[in-house]
mmCIF file with all atom_site columns, C-alpha atoms in Angstrom:
data_model
loop_
_atom_site.group_PDB
_atom_site.id
_atom_site.type_symbol
_atom_site.label_atom_id
_atom_site.label_alt_id
_atom_site.label_comp_id
_atom_site.label_asym_id
_atom_site.label_entity_id
_atom_site.label_seq_id
_atom_site.pdbx_PDB_ins_code
_atom_site.Cartn_x
_atom_site.Cartn_y
_atom_site.Cartn_z
_atom_site.occupancy
_atom_site.B_iso_or_equiv
_atom_site.pdbx_formal_charge
_atom_site.auth_seq_id
_atom_site.auth_comp_id
_atom_site.auth_asym_id
_atom_site.auth_atom_id
_atom_site.pdbx_PDB_model_num
ATOM 1   C CA . GLY B 1 1   ? 75.799 128.838 1.579   1.00 37.00 ? 2   GLY B CA 1
ATOM 2   C CA . GLU B 1 2   ? 77.781 131.457 -0.089  1.00 37.00 ? 3   GLU B CA 1
ATOM 3   C CA . SER B 1 3   ? 79.422 131.106 -4.012  1.00 33.00 ? 4   SER B CA 1
ATOM 4   C CA . VAL B 1 4   ? 82.262 133.108 -5.809  1.00 35.00 ? 5   VAL B CA 1
ATOM 5   C CA . GLY B 1 5   ? 81.555 135.429 -8.708  1.00 38.00 ? 6   GLY B CA 1
ATOM 6   C CA . LEU B 1 6   ? 78.563 136.686 -9.439  1.00 50.00 ? 7   LEU B CA 1
ATOM 7   C CA . HIS B 1 7   ? 76.469 133.714 -9.180  1.00 62.00 ? 8   HIS B CA 1
ATOM 8   C CA . LEU B 1 8   ? 73.891 133.748 -6.596  1.00 78.00 ? 9   LEU B CA 1
ATOM 9   C CA . PRO B 1 9   ? 73.053 130.648 -5.000  1.00 91.00 ? 10  PRO B CA 1
ATOM 10  C CA . THR B 1 10  ? 69.899 129.080 -7.011  1.00 93.00 ? 11  THR B CA 1
ATOM 11  C CA . LEU B 1 11  ? 66.829 127.226 -5.951  1.00 95.00 ? 12  LEU B CA 1
ATOM 12  C CA . SER B 1 12  ? 64.688 126.072 -8.646  1.00 95.00 ? 13  SER B CA 1
ATOM 13  C CA . VAL B 1 13  ? 61.288 124.435 -7.740  1.00 96.00 ? 14  VAL B CA 1
ATOM 14  C CA . GLN B 1 14  ? 57.903 123.272 -8.879  1.00 97.00 ? 15  GLN B CA 1
ATOM 15  C CA . GLU B 1 15  ? 55.028 125.157 -8.818  1.00 97.00 ? 16  GLU B CA 1
ATOM 16  C CA . GLY B 1 16  ? 52.980 123.813 -5.702  1.00 97.00 ? 17  GLY B CA 1
ATOM 17  C CA . ASP B 1 17  ? 56.182 122.105 -4.112  1.00 97.00 ? 18  ASP B CA 1
ATOM 18  C CA . ASN B 1 18  ? 57.638 123.640 -0.820  1.00 97.00 ? 19  ASN B CA 1
ATOM 19  C CA . SER B 1 19  ? 60.741 125.909 -0.760  1.00 97.00 ? 20  SER B CA 1
ATOM 20  C CA . ILE B 1 20  ? 63.424 126.207 1.989   1.00 96.00 ? 21  ILE B CA 1
ATOM 21  C CA . ILE B 1 21  ? 66.010 128.886 1.747   1.00 96.00 ? 22  ILE B CA 1
ATOM 22  C CA . ASN B 1 22  ? 69.161 128.815 3.903   1.00 94.00 ? 23  ASN B CA 1
ATOM 23  C CA . CYS B 1 23  ? 70.928 131.339 5.586   1.00 93.00 ? 24  CYS B CA 1
ATOM 24  C CA . ALA B 1 24  ? 74.081 131.434 7.748   1.00 92.00 ? 25  ALA B CA 1
ATOM 25  C CA . TYR B 1 25  ? 74.969 134.604 9.723   1.00 90.00 ? 26  TYR B CA 1
ATOM 26  C CA . SER B 1 26  ? 78.355 135.902 11.255  1.00 84.00 ? 27  SER B CA 1
ATOM 27  C CA . ASN B 1 27  ? 77.729 138.054 14.226  1.00 87.00 ? 28  ASN B CA 1
ATOM 28  C CA . SER B 1 28  ? 76.999 135.882 17.491  1.00 88.00 ? 29  SER B CA 1
ATOM 29  C CA . ALA B 1 29  ? 75.795 139.116 18.853  1.00 88.00 ? 30  ALA B CA 1
ATOM 30  C CA . SER B 1 30  ? 72.916 139.416 16.416  1.00 89.00 ? 31  SER B CA 1
ATOM 31  C CA . ASP B 1 31  ? 69.503 138.612 17.643  1.00 90.00 ? 32  ASP B CA 1
ATOM 32  C CA . TYR B 1 32  ? 67.195 140.237 15.310  1.00 92.00 ? 33  TYR B CA 1
ATOM 33  C CA . PHE B 1 33  ? 67.151 138.778 11.866  1.00 94.00 ? 34  PHE B CA 1
ATOM 34  C CA . ILE B 1 34  ? 64.527 140.084 8.667   1.00 95.00 ? 35  ILE B CA 1
ATOM 35  C CA . TRP B 1 35  ? 64.146 137.863 5.486   1.00 96.00 ? 36  TRP B CA 1
ATOM 36  C CA . TYR B 1 36  ? 63.555 140.265 2.542   1.00 96.00 ? 37  TYR B CA 1
ATOM 37  C CA . LYS B 1 37  ? 62.148 139.254 -1.064  1.00 97.00 ? 38  LYS B CA 1
ATOM 38  C CA . GLN B 1 38  ? 63.406 141.035 -3.992  1.00 97.00 ? 39  GLN B CA 1
ATOM 39  C CA . GLU B 1 39  ? 61.596 141.069 -7.392  1.00 96.00 ? 40  GLU B CA 1
ATOM 40  C CA . SER B 1 40  ? 63.522 141.674 -10.353 1.00 93.00 ? 41  SER B CA 1
ATOM 41  C CA . GLY B 1 41  ? 63.627 145.928 -10.855 1.00 90.00 ? 42  GLY B CA 1
ATOM 42  C CA . LYS B 1 42  ? 62.502 146.570 -7.246  1.00 93.00 ? 43  LYS B CA 1
ATOM 43  C CA . GLY B 1 43  ? 63.539 147.114 -4.013  1.00 95.00 ? 44  GLY B CA 1
ATOM 44  C CA . PRO B 1 44  ? 63.611 144.828 -1.035  1.00 96.00 ? 45  PRO B CA 1
ATOM 45  C CA . GLN B 1 45  ? 60.424 143.988 0.491   1.00 96.00 ? 46  GLN B CA 1
ATOM 46  C CA . PHE B 1 46  ? 59.984 142.685 3.624   1.00 95.00 ? 47  PHE B CA 1
ATOM 47  C CA . ILE B 1 47  ? 58.576 139.245 4.188   1.00 96.00 ? 48  ILE B CA 1
ATOM 48  C CA . ILE B 1 48  ? 58.913 138.246 8.153   1.00 96.00 ? 49  ILE B CA 1
ATOM 49  C CA . ASP B 1 49  ? 60.789 138.605 11.258  1.00 95.00 ? 50  ASP B CA 1
ATOM 50  C CA . ILE B 1 50  ? 62.266 136.735 13.801  1.00 96.00 ? 51  ILE B CA 1
ATOM 51  C CA . ARG B 1 51  ? 63.833 137.911 17.591  1.00 94.00 ? 52  ARG B CA 1
ATOM 52  C CA . SER B 1 52  ? 66.494 135.417 19.152  1.00 93.00 ? 53  SER B CA 1
ATOM 53  C CA . ASN B 1 53  ? 64.098 134.697 21.830  1.00 94.00 ? 54  ASN B CA 1
ATOM 54  C CA . MET B 1 54  ? 62.123 132.442 19.133  1.00 96.00 ? 55  MET B CA 1
ATOM 55  C CA . ASP B 1 55  ? 63.315 129.581 17.132  1.00 96.00 ? 56  ASP B CA 1
ATOM 56  C CA . LYS B 1 56  ? 60.133 129.579 14.843  1.00 97.00 ? 57  LYS B CA 1
ATOM 57  C CA . ARG B 1 57  ? 57.872 132.151 13.459  1.00 97.00 ? 58  ARG B CA 1
ATOM 58  C CA . GLN B 1 58  ? 54.977 131.768 10.843  1.00 97.00 ? 59  GLN B CA 1
ATOM 59  C CA . GLY B 1 59  ? 53.643 134.224 8.471   1.00 95.00 ? 60  GLY B CA 1
ATOM 60  C CA . GLN B 1 60  ? 51.309 133.605 5.655   1.00 93.00 ? 61  GLN B CA 1
ATOM 61  C CA . ARG B 1 61  ? 52.510 130.536 3.980   1.00 96.00 ? 62  ARG B CA 1
ATOM 62  C CA . VAL B 1 62  ? 55.874 131.488 5.481   1.00 98.00 ? 63  VAL B CA 1
ATOM 63  C CA . THR B 1 63  ? 58.094 130.219 8.378   1.00 98.00 ? 64  THR B CA 1
ATOM 64  C CA . VAL B 1 64  ? 61.444 131.445 9.109   1.00 97.00 ? 65  VAL B CA 1
ATOM 65  C CA . LEU B 1 65  ? 63.588 128.750 12.028  1.00 97.00 ? 66  LEU B CA 1
ATOM 66  C CA . LEU B 1 66  ? 66.223 130.303 14.092  1.00 96.00 ? 67  LEU B CA 1
ATOM 67  C CA . ASN B 1 67  ? 69.150 127.961 15.182  1.00 95.00 ? 68  ASN B CA 1
ATOM 68  C CA . LYS B 1 68  ? 71.163 130.323 17.513  1.00 93.00 ? 69  LYS B CA 1
ATOM 69  C CA . THR B 1 69  ? 73.403 127.410 18.256  1.00 93.00 ? 70  THR B CA 1
ATOM 70  C CA . VAL B 1 70  ? 74.871 127.057 14.345  1.00 93.00 ? 71  VAL B CA 1
ATOM 71  C CA . LYS B 1 71  ? 73.893 130.629 13.479  1.00 93.00 ? 72  LYS B CA 1
ATOM 72  C CA . HIS B 1 72  ? 71.570 129.427 11.058  1.00 94.00 ? 73  HIS B CA 1
ATOM 73  C CA . LEU B 1 73  ? 68.049 130.697 9.517   1.00 94.00 ? 74  LEU B CA 1
ATOM 74  C CA . SER B 1 74  ? 65.942 129.249 6.941   1.00 96.00 ? 75  SER B CA 1
ATOM 75  C CA . LEU B 1 75  ? 63.018 130.414 5.648   1.00 97.00 ? 76  LEU B CA 1
ATOM 76  C CA . GLN B 1 76  ? 60.134 128.022 4.597   1.00 97.00 ? 77  GLN B CA 1
ATOM 77  C CA . ILE B 1 77  ? 57.732 128.800 1.414   1.00 98.00 ? 78  ILE B CA 1
ATOM 78  C CA . ALA B 1 78  ? 54.485 126.551 1.439   1.00 97.00 ? 79  ALA B CA 1
ATOM 79  C CA . ALA B 1 79  ? 52.648 125.818 -2.104  1.00 97.00 ? 80  ALA B CA 1
ATOM 80  C CA . THR B 1 80  ? 55.648 127.858 -3.711  1.00 97.00 ? 81  THR B CA 1
ATOM 81  C CA . GLN B 1 81  ? 53.867 129.878 -6.590  1.00 97.00 ? 82  GLN B CA 1
ATOM 82  C CA . PRO B 1 82  ? 55.221 131.235 -9.713  1.00 96.00 ? 83  PRO B CA 1
ATOM 83  C CA . GLY B 1 83  ? 55.116 134.804 -7.897  1.00 96.00 ? 84  GLY B CA 1
ATOM 84  C CA . ASP B 1 84  ? 57.504 133.835 -5.284  1.00 97.00 ? 85  ASP B CA 1
ATOM 85  C CA . SER B 1 85  ? 60.181 133.704 -7.810  1.00 97.00 ? 86  SER B CA 1
ATOM 86  C CA . ALA B 1 86  ? 62.452 136.590 -6.887  1.00 97.00 ? 87  ALA B CA 1
ATOM 87  C CA . VAL B 1 87  ? 66.050 136.613 -4.879  1.00 96.00 ? 88  VAL B CA 1
ATOM 88  C CA . TYR B 1 88  ? 65.727 136.740 -1.210  1.00 97.00 ? 89  TYR B CA 1
ATOM 89  C CA . PHE B 1 89  ? 67.720 138.438 1.601   1.00 95.00 ? 90  PHE B CA 1
ATOM 90  C CA . CYS B 1 90  ? 68.302 137.228 5.330   1.00 94.00 ? 91  CYS B CA 1
ATOM 91  C CA . ALA B 1 91  ? 69.317 140.441 7.290   1.00 94.00 ? 92  ALA B CA 1
ATOM 92  C CA . GLU B 1 92  ? 71.222 140.446 10.635  1.00 91.00 ? 93  GLU B CA 1
ATOM 93  C CA . ASN B 1 93  ? 70.508 143.268 13.272  1.00 88.00 ? 94  ASN B CA 1
ATOM 94  C CA . ILE B 1 94  ? 71.664 143.742 17.060  1.00 80.00 ? 95  ILE B CA 1
ATOM 95  C CA . SER B 1 95  ? 68.672 145.047 18.695  1.00 71.00 ? 96  SER B CA 1
ATOM 96  C CA . GLY B 1 96  ? 68.708 148.020 20.796  1.00 66.00 ? 97  GLY B CA 1
ATOM 97  C CA . GLY B 1 97  ? 70.244 150.198 18.313  1.00 63.00 ? 98  GLY B CA 1
ATOM 98  C CA . SER B 1 98  ? 69.344 151.651 15.334  1.00 69.00 ? 99  SER B CA 1
ATOM 99  C CA . TYR B 1 99  ? 68.552 148.806 13.689  1.00 77.00 ? 100 TYR B CA 1
ATOM 100 C CA . ILE B 1 100 ? 71.153 148.860 10.827  1.00 85.00 ? 101 ILE B CA 1
ATOM 101 C CA . PRO B 1 101 ? 71.061 145.287 9.046   1.00 88.00 ? 102 PRO B CA 1
ATOM 102 C CA . THR B 1 102 ? 73.350 143.380 7.385   1.00 89.00 ? 103 THR B CA 1
ATOM 103 C CA . PHE B 1 103 ? 72.124 141.321 4.474   1.00 92.00 ? 104 PHE B CA 1
ATOM 104 C CA . GLY B 1 104 ? 73.569 138.099 3.249   1.00 89.00 ? 105 GLY B CA 1
ATOM 105 C CA . ARG B 1 105 ? 74.429 137.737 -0.367  1.00 87.00 ? 106 ARG B CA 1
ATOM 106 C CA . GLY B 1 106 ? 71.193 136.342 -1.528  1.00 93.00 ? 107 GLY B CA 1
ATOM 107 C CA . THR B 1 107 ? 69.325 133.309 -2.821  1.00 96.00 ? 108 THR B CA 1
ATOM 108 C CA . SER B 1 108 ? 67.356 133.034 -6.115  1.00 96.00 ? 109 SER B CA 1
ATOM 109 C CA . LEU B 1 109 ? 64.199 131.238 -6.013  1.00 97.00 ? 110 LEU B CA 1
ATOM 110 C CA . ILE B 1 110 ? 62.886 130.229 -9.272  1.00 96.00 ? 111 ILE B CA 1
ATOM 111 C CA . VAL B 1 111 ? 59.290 128.480 -9.825  1.00 96.00 ? 112 VAL B CA 1
ATOM 112 C CA . HIS B 1 112 ? 58.836 126.558 -12.724 1.00 95.00 ? 113 HIS B CA 1
ATOM 113 C CA . PRO B 1 113 ? 55.070 126.484 -13.580 1.00 90.00 ? 114 PRO B CA 1
ATOM 114 C CA . GLU V 2 1   ? 53.638 149.963 -2.706  1.00 75.00 ? 25  GLU V CA 1
ATOM 115 C CA . THR V 2 2   ? 56.487 151.242 -0.176  1.00 78.00 ? 26  THR V CA 1
ATOM 116 C CA . GLY V 2 3   ? 56.166 155.068 -0.644  1.00 88.00 ? 27  GLY V CA 1
ATOM 117 C CA . VAL V 2 4   ? 59.446 155.176 -1.172  1.00 95.00 ? 28  VAL V CA 1
ATOM 118 C CA . THR V 2 5   ? 60.319 156.738 -4.356  1.00 96.00 ? 29  THR V CA 1
ATOM 119 C CA . GLN V 2 6   ? 63.663 157.345 -5.793  1.00 97.00 ? 30  GLN V CA 1
ATOM 120 C CA . SER V 2 7   ? 65.137 159.404 -8.651  1.00 97.00 ? 31  SER V CA 1
ATOM 121 C CA . PRO V 2 8   ? 66.317 159.010 -11.642 1.00 98.00 ? 32  PRO V CA 1
ATOM 122 C CA . THR V 2 9   ? 65.515 155.361 -12.033 1.00 97.00 ? 33  THR V CA 1
ATOM 123 C CA . HIS V 2 10  ? 68.724 155.119 -14.417 1.00 97.00 ? 34  HIS V CA 1
ATOM 124 C CA . LEU V 2 11  ? 71.511 157.138 -15.049 1.00 97.00 ? 35  LEU V CA 1
ATOM 125 C CA . ILE V 2 12  ? 74.934 157.045 -16.660 1.00 98.00 ? 36  ILE V CA 1
ATOM 126 C CA . LYS V 2 13  ? 78.162 159.467 -15.509 1.00 98.00 ? 37  LYS V CA 1
ATOM 127 C CA . THR V 2 14  ? 81.797 158.936 -16.396 1.00 98.00 ? 38  THR V CA 1
ATOM 128 C CA . ARG V 2 15  ? 84.663 158.658 -14.254 1.00 98.00 ? 39  ARG V CA 1
ATOM 129 C CA . GLY V 2 16  ? 85.436 161.445 -12.016 1.00 98.00 ? 40  GLY V CA 1
ATOM 130 C CA . GLN V 2 17  ? 82.006 163.243 -12.102 1.00 98.00 ? 41  GLN V CA 1
ATOM 131 C CA . GLN V 2 18  ? 79.819 163.842 -9.287  1.00 98.00 ? 42  GLN V CA 1
ATOM 132 C CA . VAL V 2 19  ? 76.217 162.913 -8.966  1.00 98.00 ? 43  VAL V CA 1
ATOM 133 C CA . THR V 2 20  ? 73.140 163.156 -6.768  1.00 98.00 ? 44  THR V CA 1
ATOM 134 C CA . LEU V 2 21  ? 70.181 160.837 -6.101  1.00 98.00 ? 45  LEU V CA 1
ATOM 135 C CA . ARG V 2 22  ? 66.946 161.270 -4.272  1.00 98.00 ? 46  ARG V CA 1
ATOM 136 C CA . CYS V 2 23  ? 64.488 159.778 -2.340  1.00 97.00 ? 47  CYS V CA 1
ATOM 137 C CA . SER V 2 24  ? 61.325 160.698 -1.072  1.00 95.00 ? 48  SER V CA 1
ATOM 138 C CA . SER V 2 25  ? 59.493 158.633 1.685   1.00 91.00 ? 49  SER V CA 1
ATOM 139 C CA . GLN V 2 26  ? 56.057 158.451 3.517   1.00 84.00 ? 50  GLN V CA 1
ATOM 140 C CA . SER V 2 27  ? 55.184 161.197 5.823   1.00 82.00 ? 51  SER V CA 1
ATOM 141 C CA . GLY V 2 28  ? 56.176 159.897 9.263   1.00 84.00 ? 52  GLY V CA 1
ATOM 142 C CA . HIS V 2 29  ? 59.273 158.146 8.310   1.00 87.00 ? 53  HIS V CA 1
ATOM 143 C CA . ASN V 2 30  ? 61.775 160.217 9.998   1.00 87.00 ? 54  ASN V CA 1
ATOM 144 C CA . THR V 2 31  ? 64.651 157.389 9.805   1.00 91.00 ? 55  THR V CA 1
ATOM 145 C CA . VAL V 2 32  ? 65.985 157.235 5.813   1.00 94.00 ? 56  VAL V CA 1
ATOM 146 C CA . SER V 2 33  ? 68.834 154.989 4.687   1.00 95.00 ? 57  SER V CA 1
ATOM 147 C CA . TRP V 2 34  ? 70.681 154.348 1.904   1.00 97.00 ? 58  TRP V CA 1
ATOM 148 C CA . TYR V 2 35  ? 72.266 151.212 0.087   1.00 97.00 ? 59  TYR V CA 1
ATOM 149 C CA . GLN V 2 36  ? 74.425 150.111 -2.365  1.00 98.00 ? 60  GLN V CA 1
ATOM 150 C CA . GLN V 2 37  ? 74.188 146.818 -3.942  1.00 97.00 ? 61  GLN V CA 1
ATOM 151 C CA . ALA V 2 38  ? 75.928 145.933 -6.759  1.00 95.00 ? 62  ALA V CA 1
ATOM 152 C CA . LEU V 2 39  ? 75.561 142.899 -9.535  1.00 91.00 ? 63  LEU V CA 1
ATOM 153 C CA . GLY V 2 40  ? 74.505 139.761 -7.735  1.00 90.00 ? 64  GLY V CA 1
ATOM 154 C CA . GLN V 2 41  ? 75.511 140.952 -4.337  1.00 92.00 ? 65  GLN V CA 1
ATOM 155 C CA . GLY V 2 42  ? 72.999 141.724 -0.905  1.00 94.00 ? 66  GLY V CA 1
ATOM 156 C CA . PRO V 2 43  ? 72.336 145.531 -0.043  1.00 96.00 ? 67  PRO V CA 1
ATOM 157 C CA . GLN V 2 44  ? 75.636 147.263 1.515   1.00 96.00 ? 68  GLN V CA 1
ATOM 158 C CA . PHE V 2 45  ? 75.022 150.007 4.255   1.00 95.00 ? 69  PHE V CA 1
ATOM 159 C CA . ILE V 2 46  ? 76.287 153.459 3.397   1.00 97.00 ? 70  ILE V CA 1
ATOM 160 C CA . PHE V 2 47  ? 74.581 155.589 5.705   1.00 95.00 ? 71  PHE V CA 1
ATOM 161 C CA . GLN V 2 48  ? 71.639 156.715 8.010   1.00 94.00 ? 72  GLN V CA 1
ATOM 162 C CA . TYR V 2 49  ? 69.757 159.338 8.820   1.00 94.00 ? 73  TYR V CA 1
ATOM 163 C CA . TYR V 2 50  ? 67.164 160.474 11.838  1.00 91.00 ? 74  TYR V CA 1
ATOM 164 C CA . ARG V 2 51  ? 65.706 163.955 11.893  1.00 89.00 ? 75  ARG V CA 1
ATOM 165 C CA . GLU V 2 52  ? 68.538 164.994 9.286   1.00 91.00 ? 76  GLU V CA 1
ATOM 166 C CA . GLU V 2 53  ? 71.193 164.107 11.030  1.00 93.00 ? 77  GLU V CA 1
ATOM 167 C CA . GLU V 2 54  ? 73.654 161.331 10.053  1.00 93.00 ? 78  GLU V CA 1
ATOM 168 C CA . ASN V 2 55  ? 73.216 158.527 12.864  1.00 89.00 ? 79  ASN V CA 1
ATOM 169 C CA . GLY V 2 56  ? 75.099 155.407 10.979  1.00 91.00 ? 80  GLY V CA 1
ATOM 170 C CA . ARG V 2 57  ? 77.562 154.932 8.413   1.00 93.00 ? 81  ARG V CA 1
ATOM 171 C CA . GLY V 2 58  ? 79.355 152.046 6.765   1.00 93.00 ? 82  GLY V CA 1
ATOM 172 C CA . ASN V 2 59  ? 81.901 151.304 5.379   1.00 94.00 ? 83  ASN V CA 1
ATOM 173 C CA . PHE V 2 60  ? 82.110 153.736 2.854   1.00 97.00 ? 84  PHE V CA 1
ATOM 174 C CA . PRO V 2 61  ? 84.632 156.929 1.854   1.00 97.00 ? 85  PRO V CA 1
ATOM 175 C CA . PRO V 2 62  ? 83.768 160.088 2.911   1.00 97.00 ? 86  PRO V CA 1
ATOM 176 C CA . ARG V 2 63  ? 83.113 161.216 -1.095  1.00 98.00 ? 87  ARG V CA 1
ATOM 177 C CA . PHE V 2 64  ? 79.719 159.192 -0.148  1.00 98.00 ? 88  PHE V CA 1
ATOM 178 C CA . SER V 2 65  ? 77.457 162.189 1.581   1.00 97.00 ? 89  SER V CA 1
ATOM 179 C CA . GLY V 2 66  ? 74.023 162.660 2.180   1.00 96.00 ? 90  GLY V CA 1
ATOM 180 C CA . LEU V 2 67  ? 71.555 164.869 3.335   1.00 96.00 ? 91  LEU V CA 1
ATOM 181 C CA . GLN V 2 68  ? 67.834 164.324 5.100   1.00 95.00 ? 92  GLN V CA 1
ATOM 182 C CA . PHE V 2 69  ? 65.265 167.291 4.997   1.00 93.00 ? 93  PHE V CA 1
ATOM 183 C CA . PRO V 2 70  ? 62.294 168.241 7.049   1.00 89.00 ? 94  PRO V CA 1
ATOM 184 C CA . ASN V 2 71  ? 60.031 167.360 4.177   1.00 86.00 ? 95  ASN V CA 1
ATOM 185 C CA . TYR V 2 72  ? 60.796 163.607 4.528   1.00 83.00 ? 96  TYR V CA 1
ATOM 186 C CA . SER V 2 73  ? 63.319 163.697 1.446   1.00 92.00 ? 97  SER V CA 1
ATOM 187 C CA . SER V 2 74  ? 66.822 162.905 1.003   1.00 97.00 ? 98  SER V CA 1
ATOM 188 C CA . GLU V 2 75  ? 69.669 162.628 -1.262  1.00 97.00 ? 99  GLU V CA 1
ATOM 189 C CA . LEU V 2 76  ? 72.986 160.747 -1.762  1.00 98.00 ? 100 LEU V CA 1
ATOM 190 C CA . ASN V 2 77  ? 76.317 162.358 -3.447  1.00 98.00 ? 101 ASN V CA 1
ATOM 191 C CA . VAL V 2 78  ? 78.996 160.923 -4.455  1.00 98.00 ? 102 VAL V CA 1
ATOM 192 C CA . ASN V 2 79  ? 82.095 162.881 -5.537  1.00 98.00 ? 103 ASN V CA 1
ATOM 193 C CA . ALA V 2 80  ? 84.577 161.914 -8.007  1.00 98.00 ? 104 ALA V CA 1
ATOM 194 C CA . LEU V 2 81  ? 82.972 158.733 -9.419  1.00 98.00 ? 105 LEU V CA 1
ATOM 195 C CA . GLU V 2 82  ? 84.822 155.929 -9.748  1.00 98.00 ? 106 GLU V CA 1
ATOM 196 C CA . LEU V 2 83  ? 83.947 152.465 -12.064 1.00 98.00 ? 107 LEU V CA 1
ATOM 197 C CA . ASP V 2 84  ? 83.230 150.521 -8.863  1.00 97.00 ? 108 ASP V CA 1
ATOM 198 C CA . ASP V 2 85  ? 80.613 152.477 -7.868  1.00 98.00 ? 109 ASP V CA 1
ATOM 199 C CA . SER V 2 86  ? 78.477 151.432 -11.097 1.00 98.00 ? 110 SER V CA 1
ATOM 200 C CA . ALA V 2 87  ? 75.421 149.777 -8.506  1.00 97.00 ? 111 ALA V CA 1
ATOM 201 C CA . LEU V 2 88  ? 71.530 150.305 -7.996  1.00 98.00 ? 112 LEU V CA 1
ATOM 202 C CA . TYR V 2 89  ? 71.261 152.695 -4.600  1.00 98.00 ? 113 TYR V CA 1
ATOM 203 C CA . LEU V 2 90  ? 68.641 152.015 -2.548  1.00 98.00 ? 114 LEU V CA 1
ATOM 204 C CA . CYS V 2 91  ? 66.632 154.253 -0.395  1.00 97.00 ? 115 CYS V CA 1
ATOM 205 C CA . ALA V 2 92  ? 64.930 153.028 2.612   1.00 96.00 ? 116 ALA V CA 1
ATOM 206 C CA . SER V 2 93  ? 62.757 154.761 5.281   1.00 94.00 ? 117 SER V CA 1
ATOM 207 C CA . ARG V 2 94  ? 61.473 153.173 8.977   1.00 91.00 ? 118 ARG V CA 1
ATOM 208 C CA . PRO V 2 95  ? 58.233 154.630 10.478  1.00 87.00 ? 119 PRO V CA 1
ATOM 209 C CA . THR V 2 96  ? 59.084 156.947 13.363  1.00 83.00 ? 120 THR V CA 1
ATOM 210 C CA . GLY V 2 97  ? 58.423 155.073 16.582  1.00 80.00 ? 121 GLY V CA 1
ATOM 211 C CA . SER V 2 98  ? 58.972 151.421 14.831  1.00 80.00 ? 122 SER V CA 1
ATOM 212 C CA . ASN V 2 99  ? 59.789 148.706 16.898  1.00 77.00 ? 123 ASN V CA 1
ATOM 213 C CA . THR V 2 100 ? 60.996 146.539 14.563  1.00 81.00 ? 124 THR V CA 1
ATOM 214 C CA . GLY V 2 101 ? 63.479 146.952 11.899  1.00 83.00 ? 125 GLY V CA 1
ATOM 215 C CA . GLU V 2 102 ? 61.045 146.744 8.719   1.00 89.00 ? 126 GLU V CA 1
ATOM 216 C CA . LEU V 2 103 ? 62.706 148.688 6.543   1.00 92.00 ? 127 LEU V CA 1
ATOM 217 C CA . PHE V 2 104 ? 60.880 150.108 3.466   1.00 94.00 ? 128 PHE V CA 1
ATOM 218 C CA . PHE V 2 105 ? 62.687 150.104 0.233   1.00 96.00 ? 129 PHE V CA 1
ATOM 219 C CA . GLY V 2 106 ? 62.485 152.286 -2.845  1.00 96.00 ? 130 GLY V CA 1
ATOM 220 C CA . GLU V 2 107 ? 63.176 150.591 -6.254  1.00 96.00 ? 131 GLU V CA 1
ATOM 221 C CA . GLY V 2 108 ? 66.448 152.252 -6.777  1.00 97.00 ? 132 GLY V CA 1
ATOM 222 C CA . SER V 2 109 ? 68.614 154.622 -9.163  1.00 98.00 ? 133 SER V CA 1
ATOM 223 C CA . ARG V 2 110 ? 70.717 152.524 -11.328 1.00 97.00 ? 134 ARG V CA 1
ATOM 224 C CA . LEU V 2 111 ? 73.684 154.075 -11.983 1.00 98.00 ? 135 LEU V CA 1
ATOM 225 C CA . THR V 2 112 ? 76.590 152.985 -14.756 1.00 98.00 ? 136 THR V CA 1
ATOM 226 C CA . VAL V 2 113 ? 80.227 154.657 -14.504 1.00 98.00 ? 137 VAL V CA 1
ATOM 227 C CA . LEU V 2 114 ? 81.482 154.258 -17.449 1.00 97.00 ? 138 LEU V CA 1
#
């Protein structure tokens, strides 16, 4: 969830563990969601997307789950590696428009070797 | 590599000055958008250009303006800089005809306003 001030929500895991990053979205009209990864000093990088007609989508080592009833997304990363350390953002869109996403505040994932 | 390059990477300005940030995207990416990312926050949408026309704008004042050029480059201009304008400014592009919302981001221009 959100936290006040400059402190991002943080998830610390051990290398090899599975990570689950959660996101609550605000607009019930949003029907397309994207997860981005932002490493230090870089721009956000696309990880995976999901449309509202699905509740689960899998990629390489990542799975996104969507619960429209409670407006909640999660990103699961299997066998987390040190290279997964980054800030993860969920972004919500209303499709059929100009694909202008609204980004959440982000969660910092720290993977300990 | 996303194929999106931004310049300058870092710059320092004083309050009241003007700044121009530049972005170059890949050939075939004719949608470009600009985002402001304050420390510890997610990117906030400023505006988007498609074929050199602005076709979306976020909650930013008119002193934030932009241009897109036929050669897939674009500019963000900010006039009358304020201290709160200090942030990372990100440029992102989308391929022509894309049916996904995937954005290709540059590494950003970090602006500090003193």
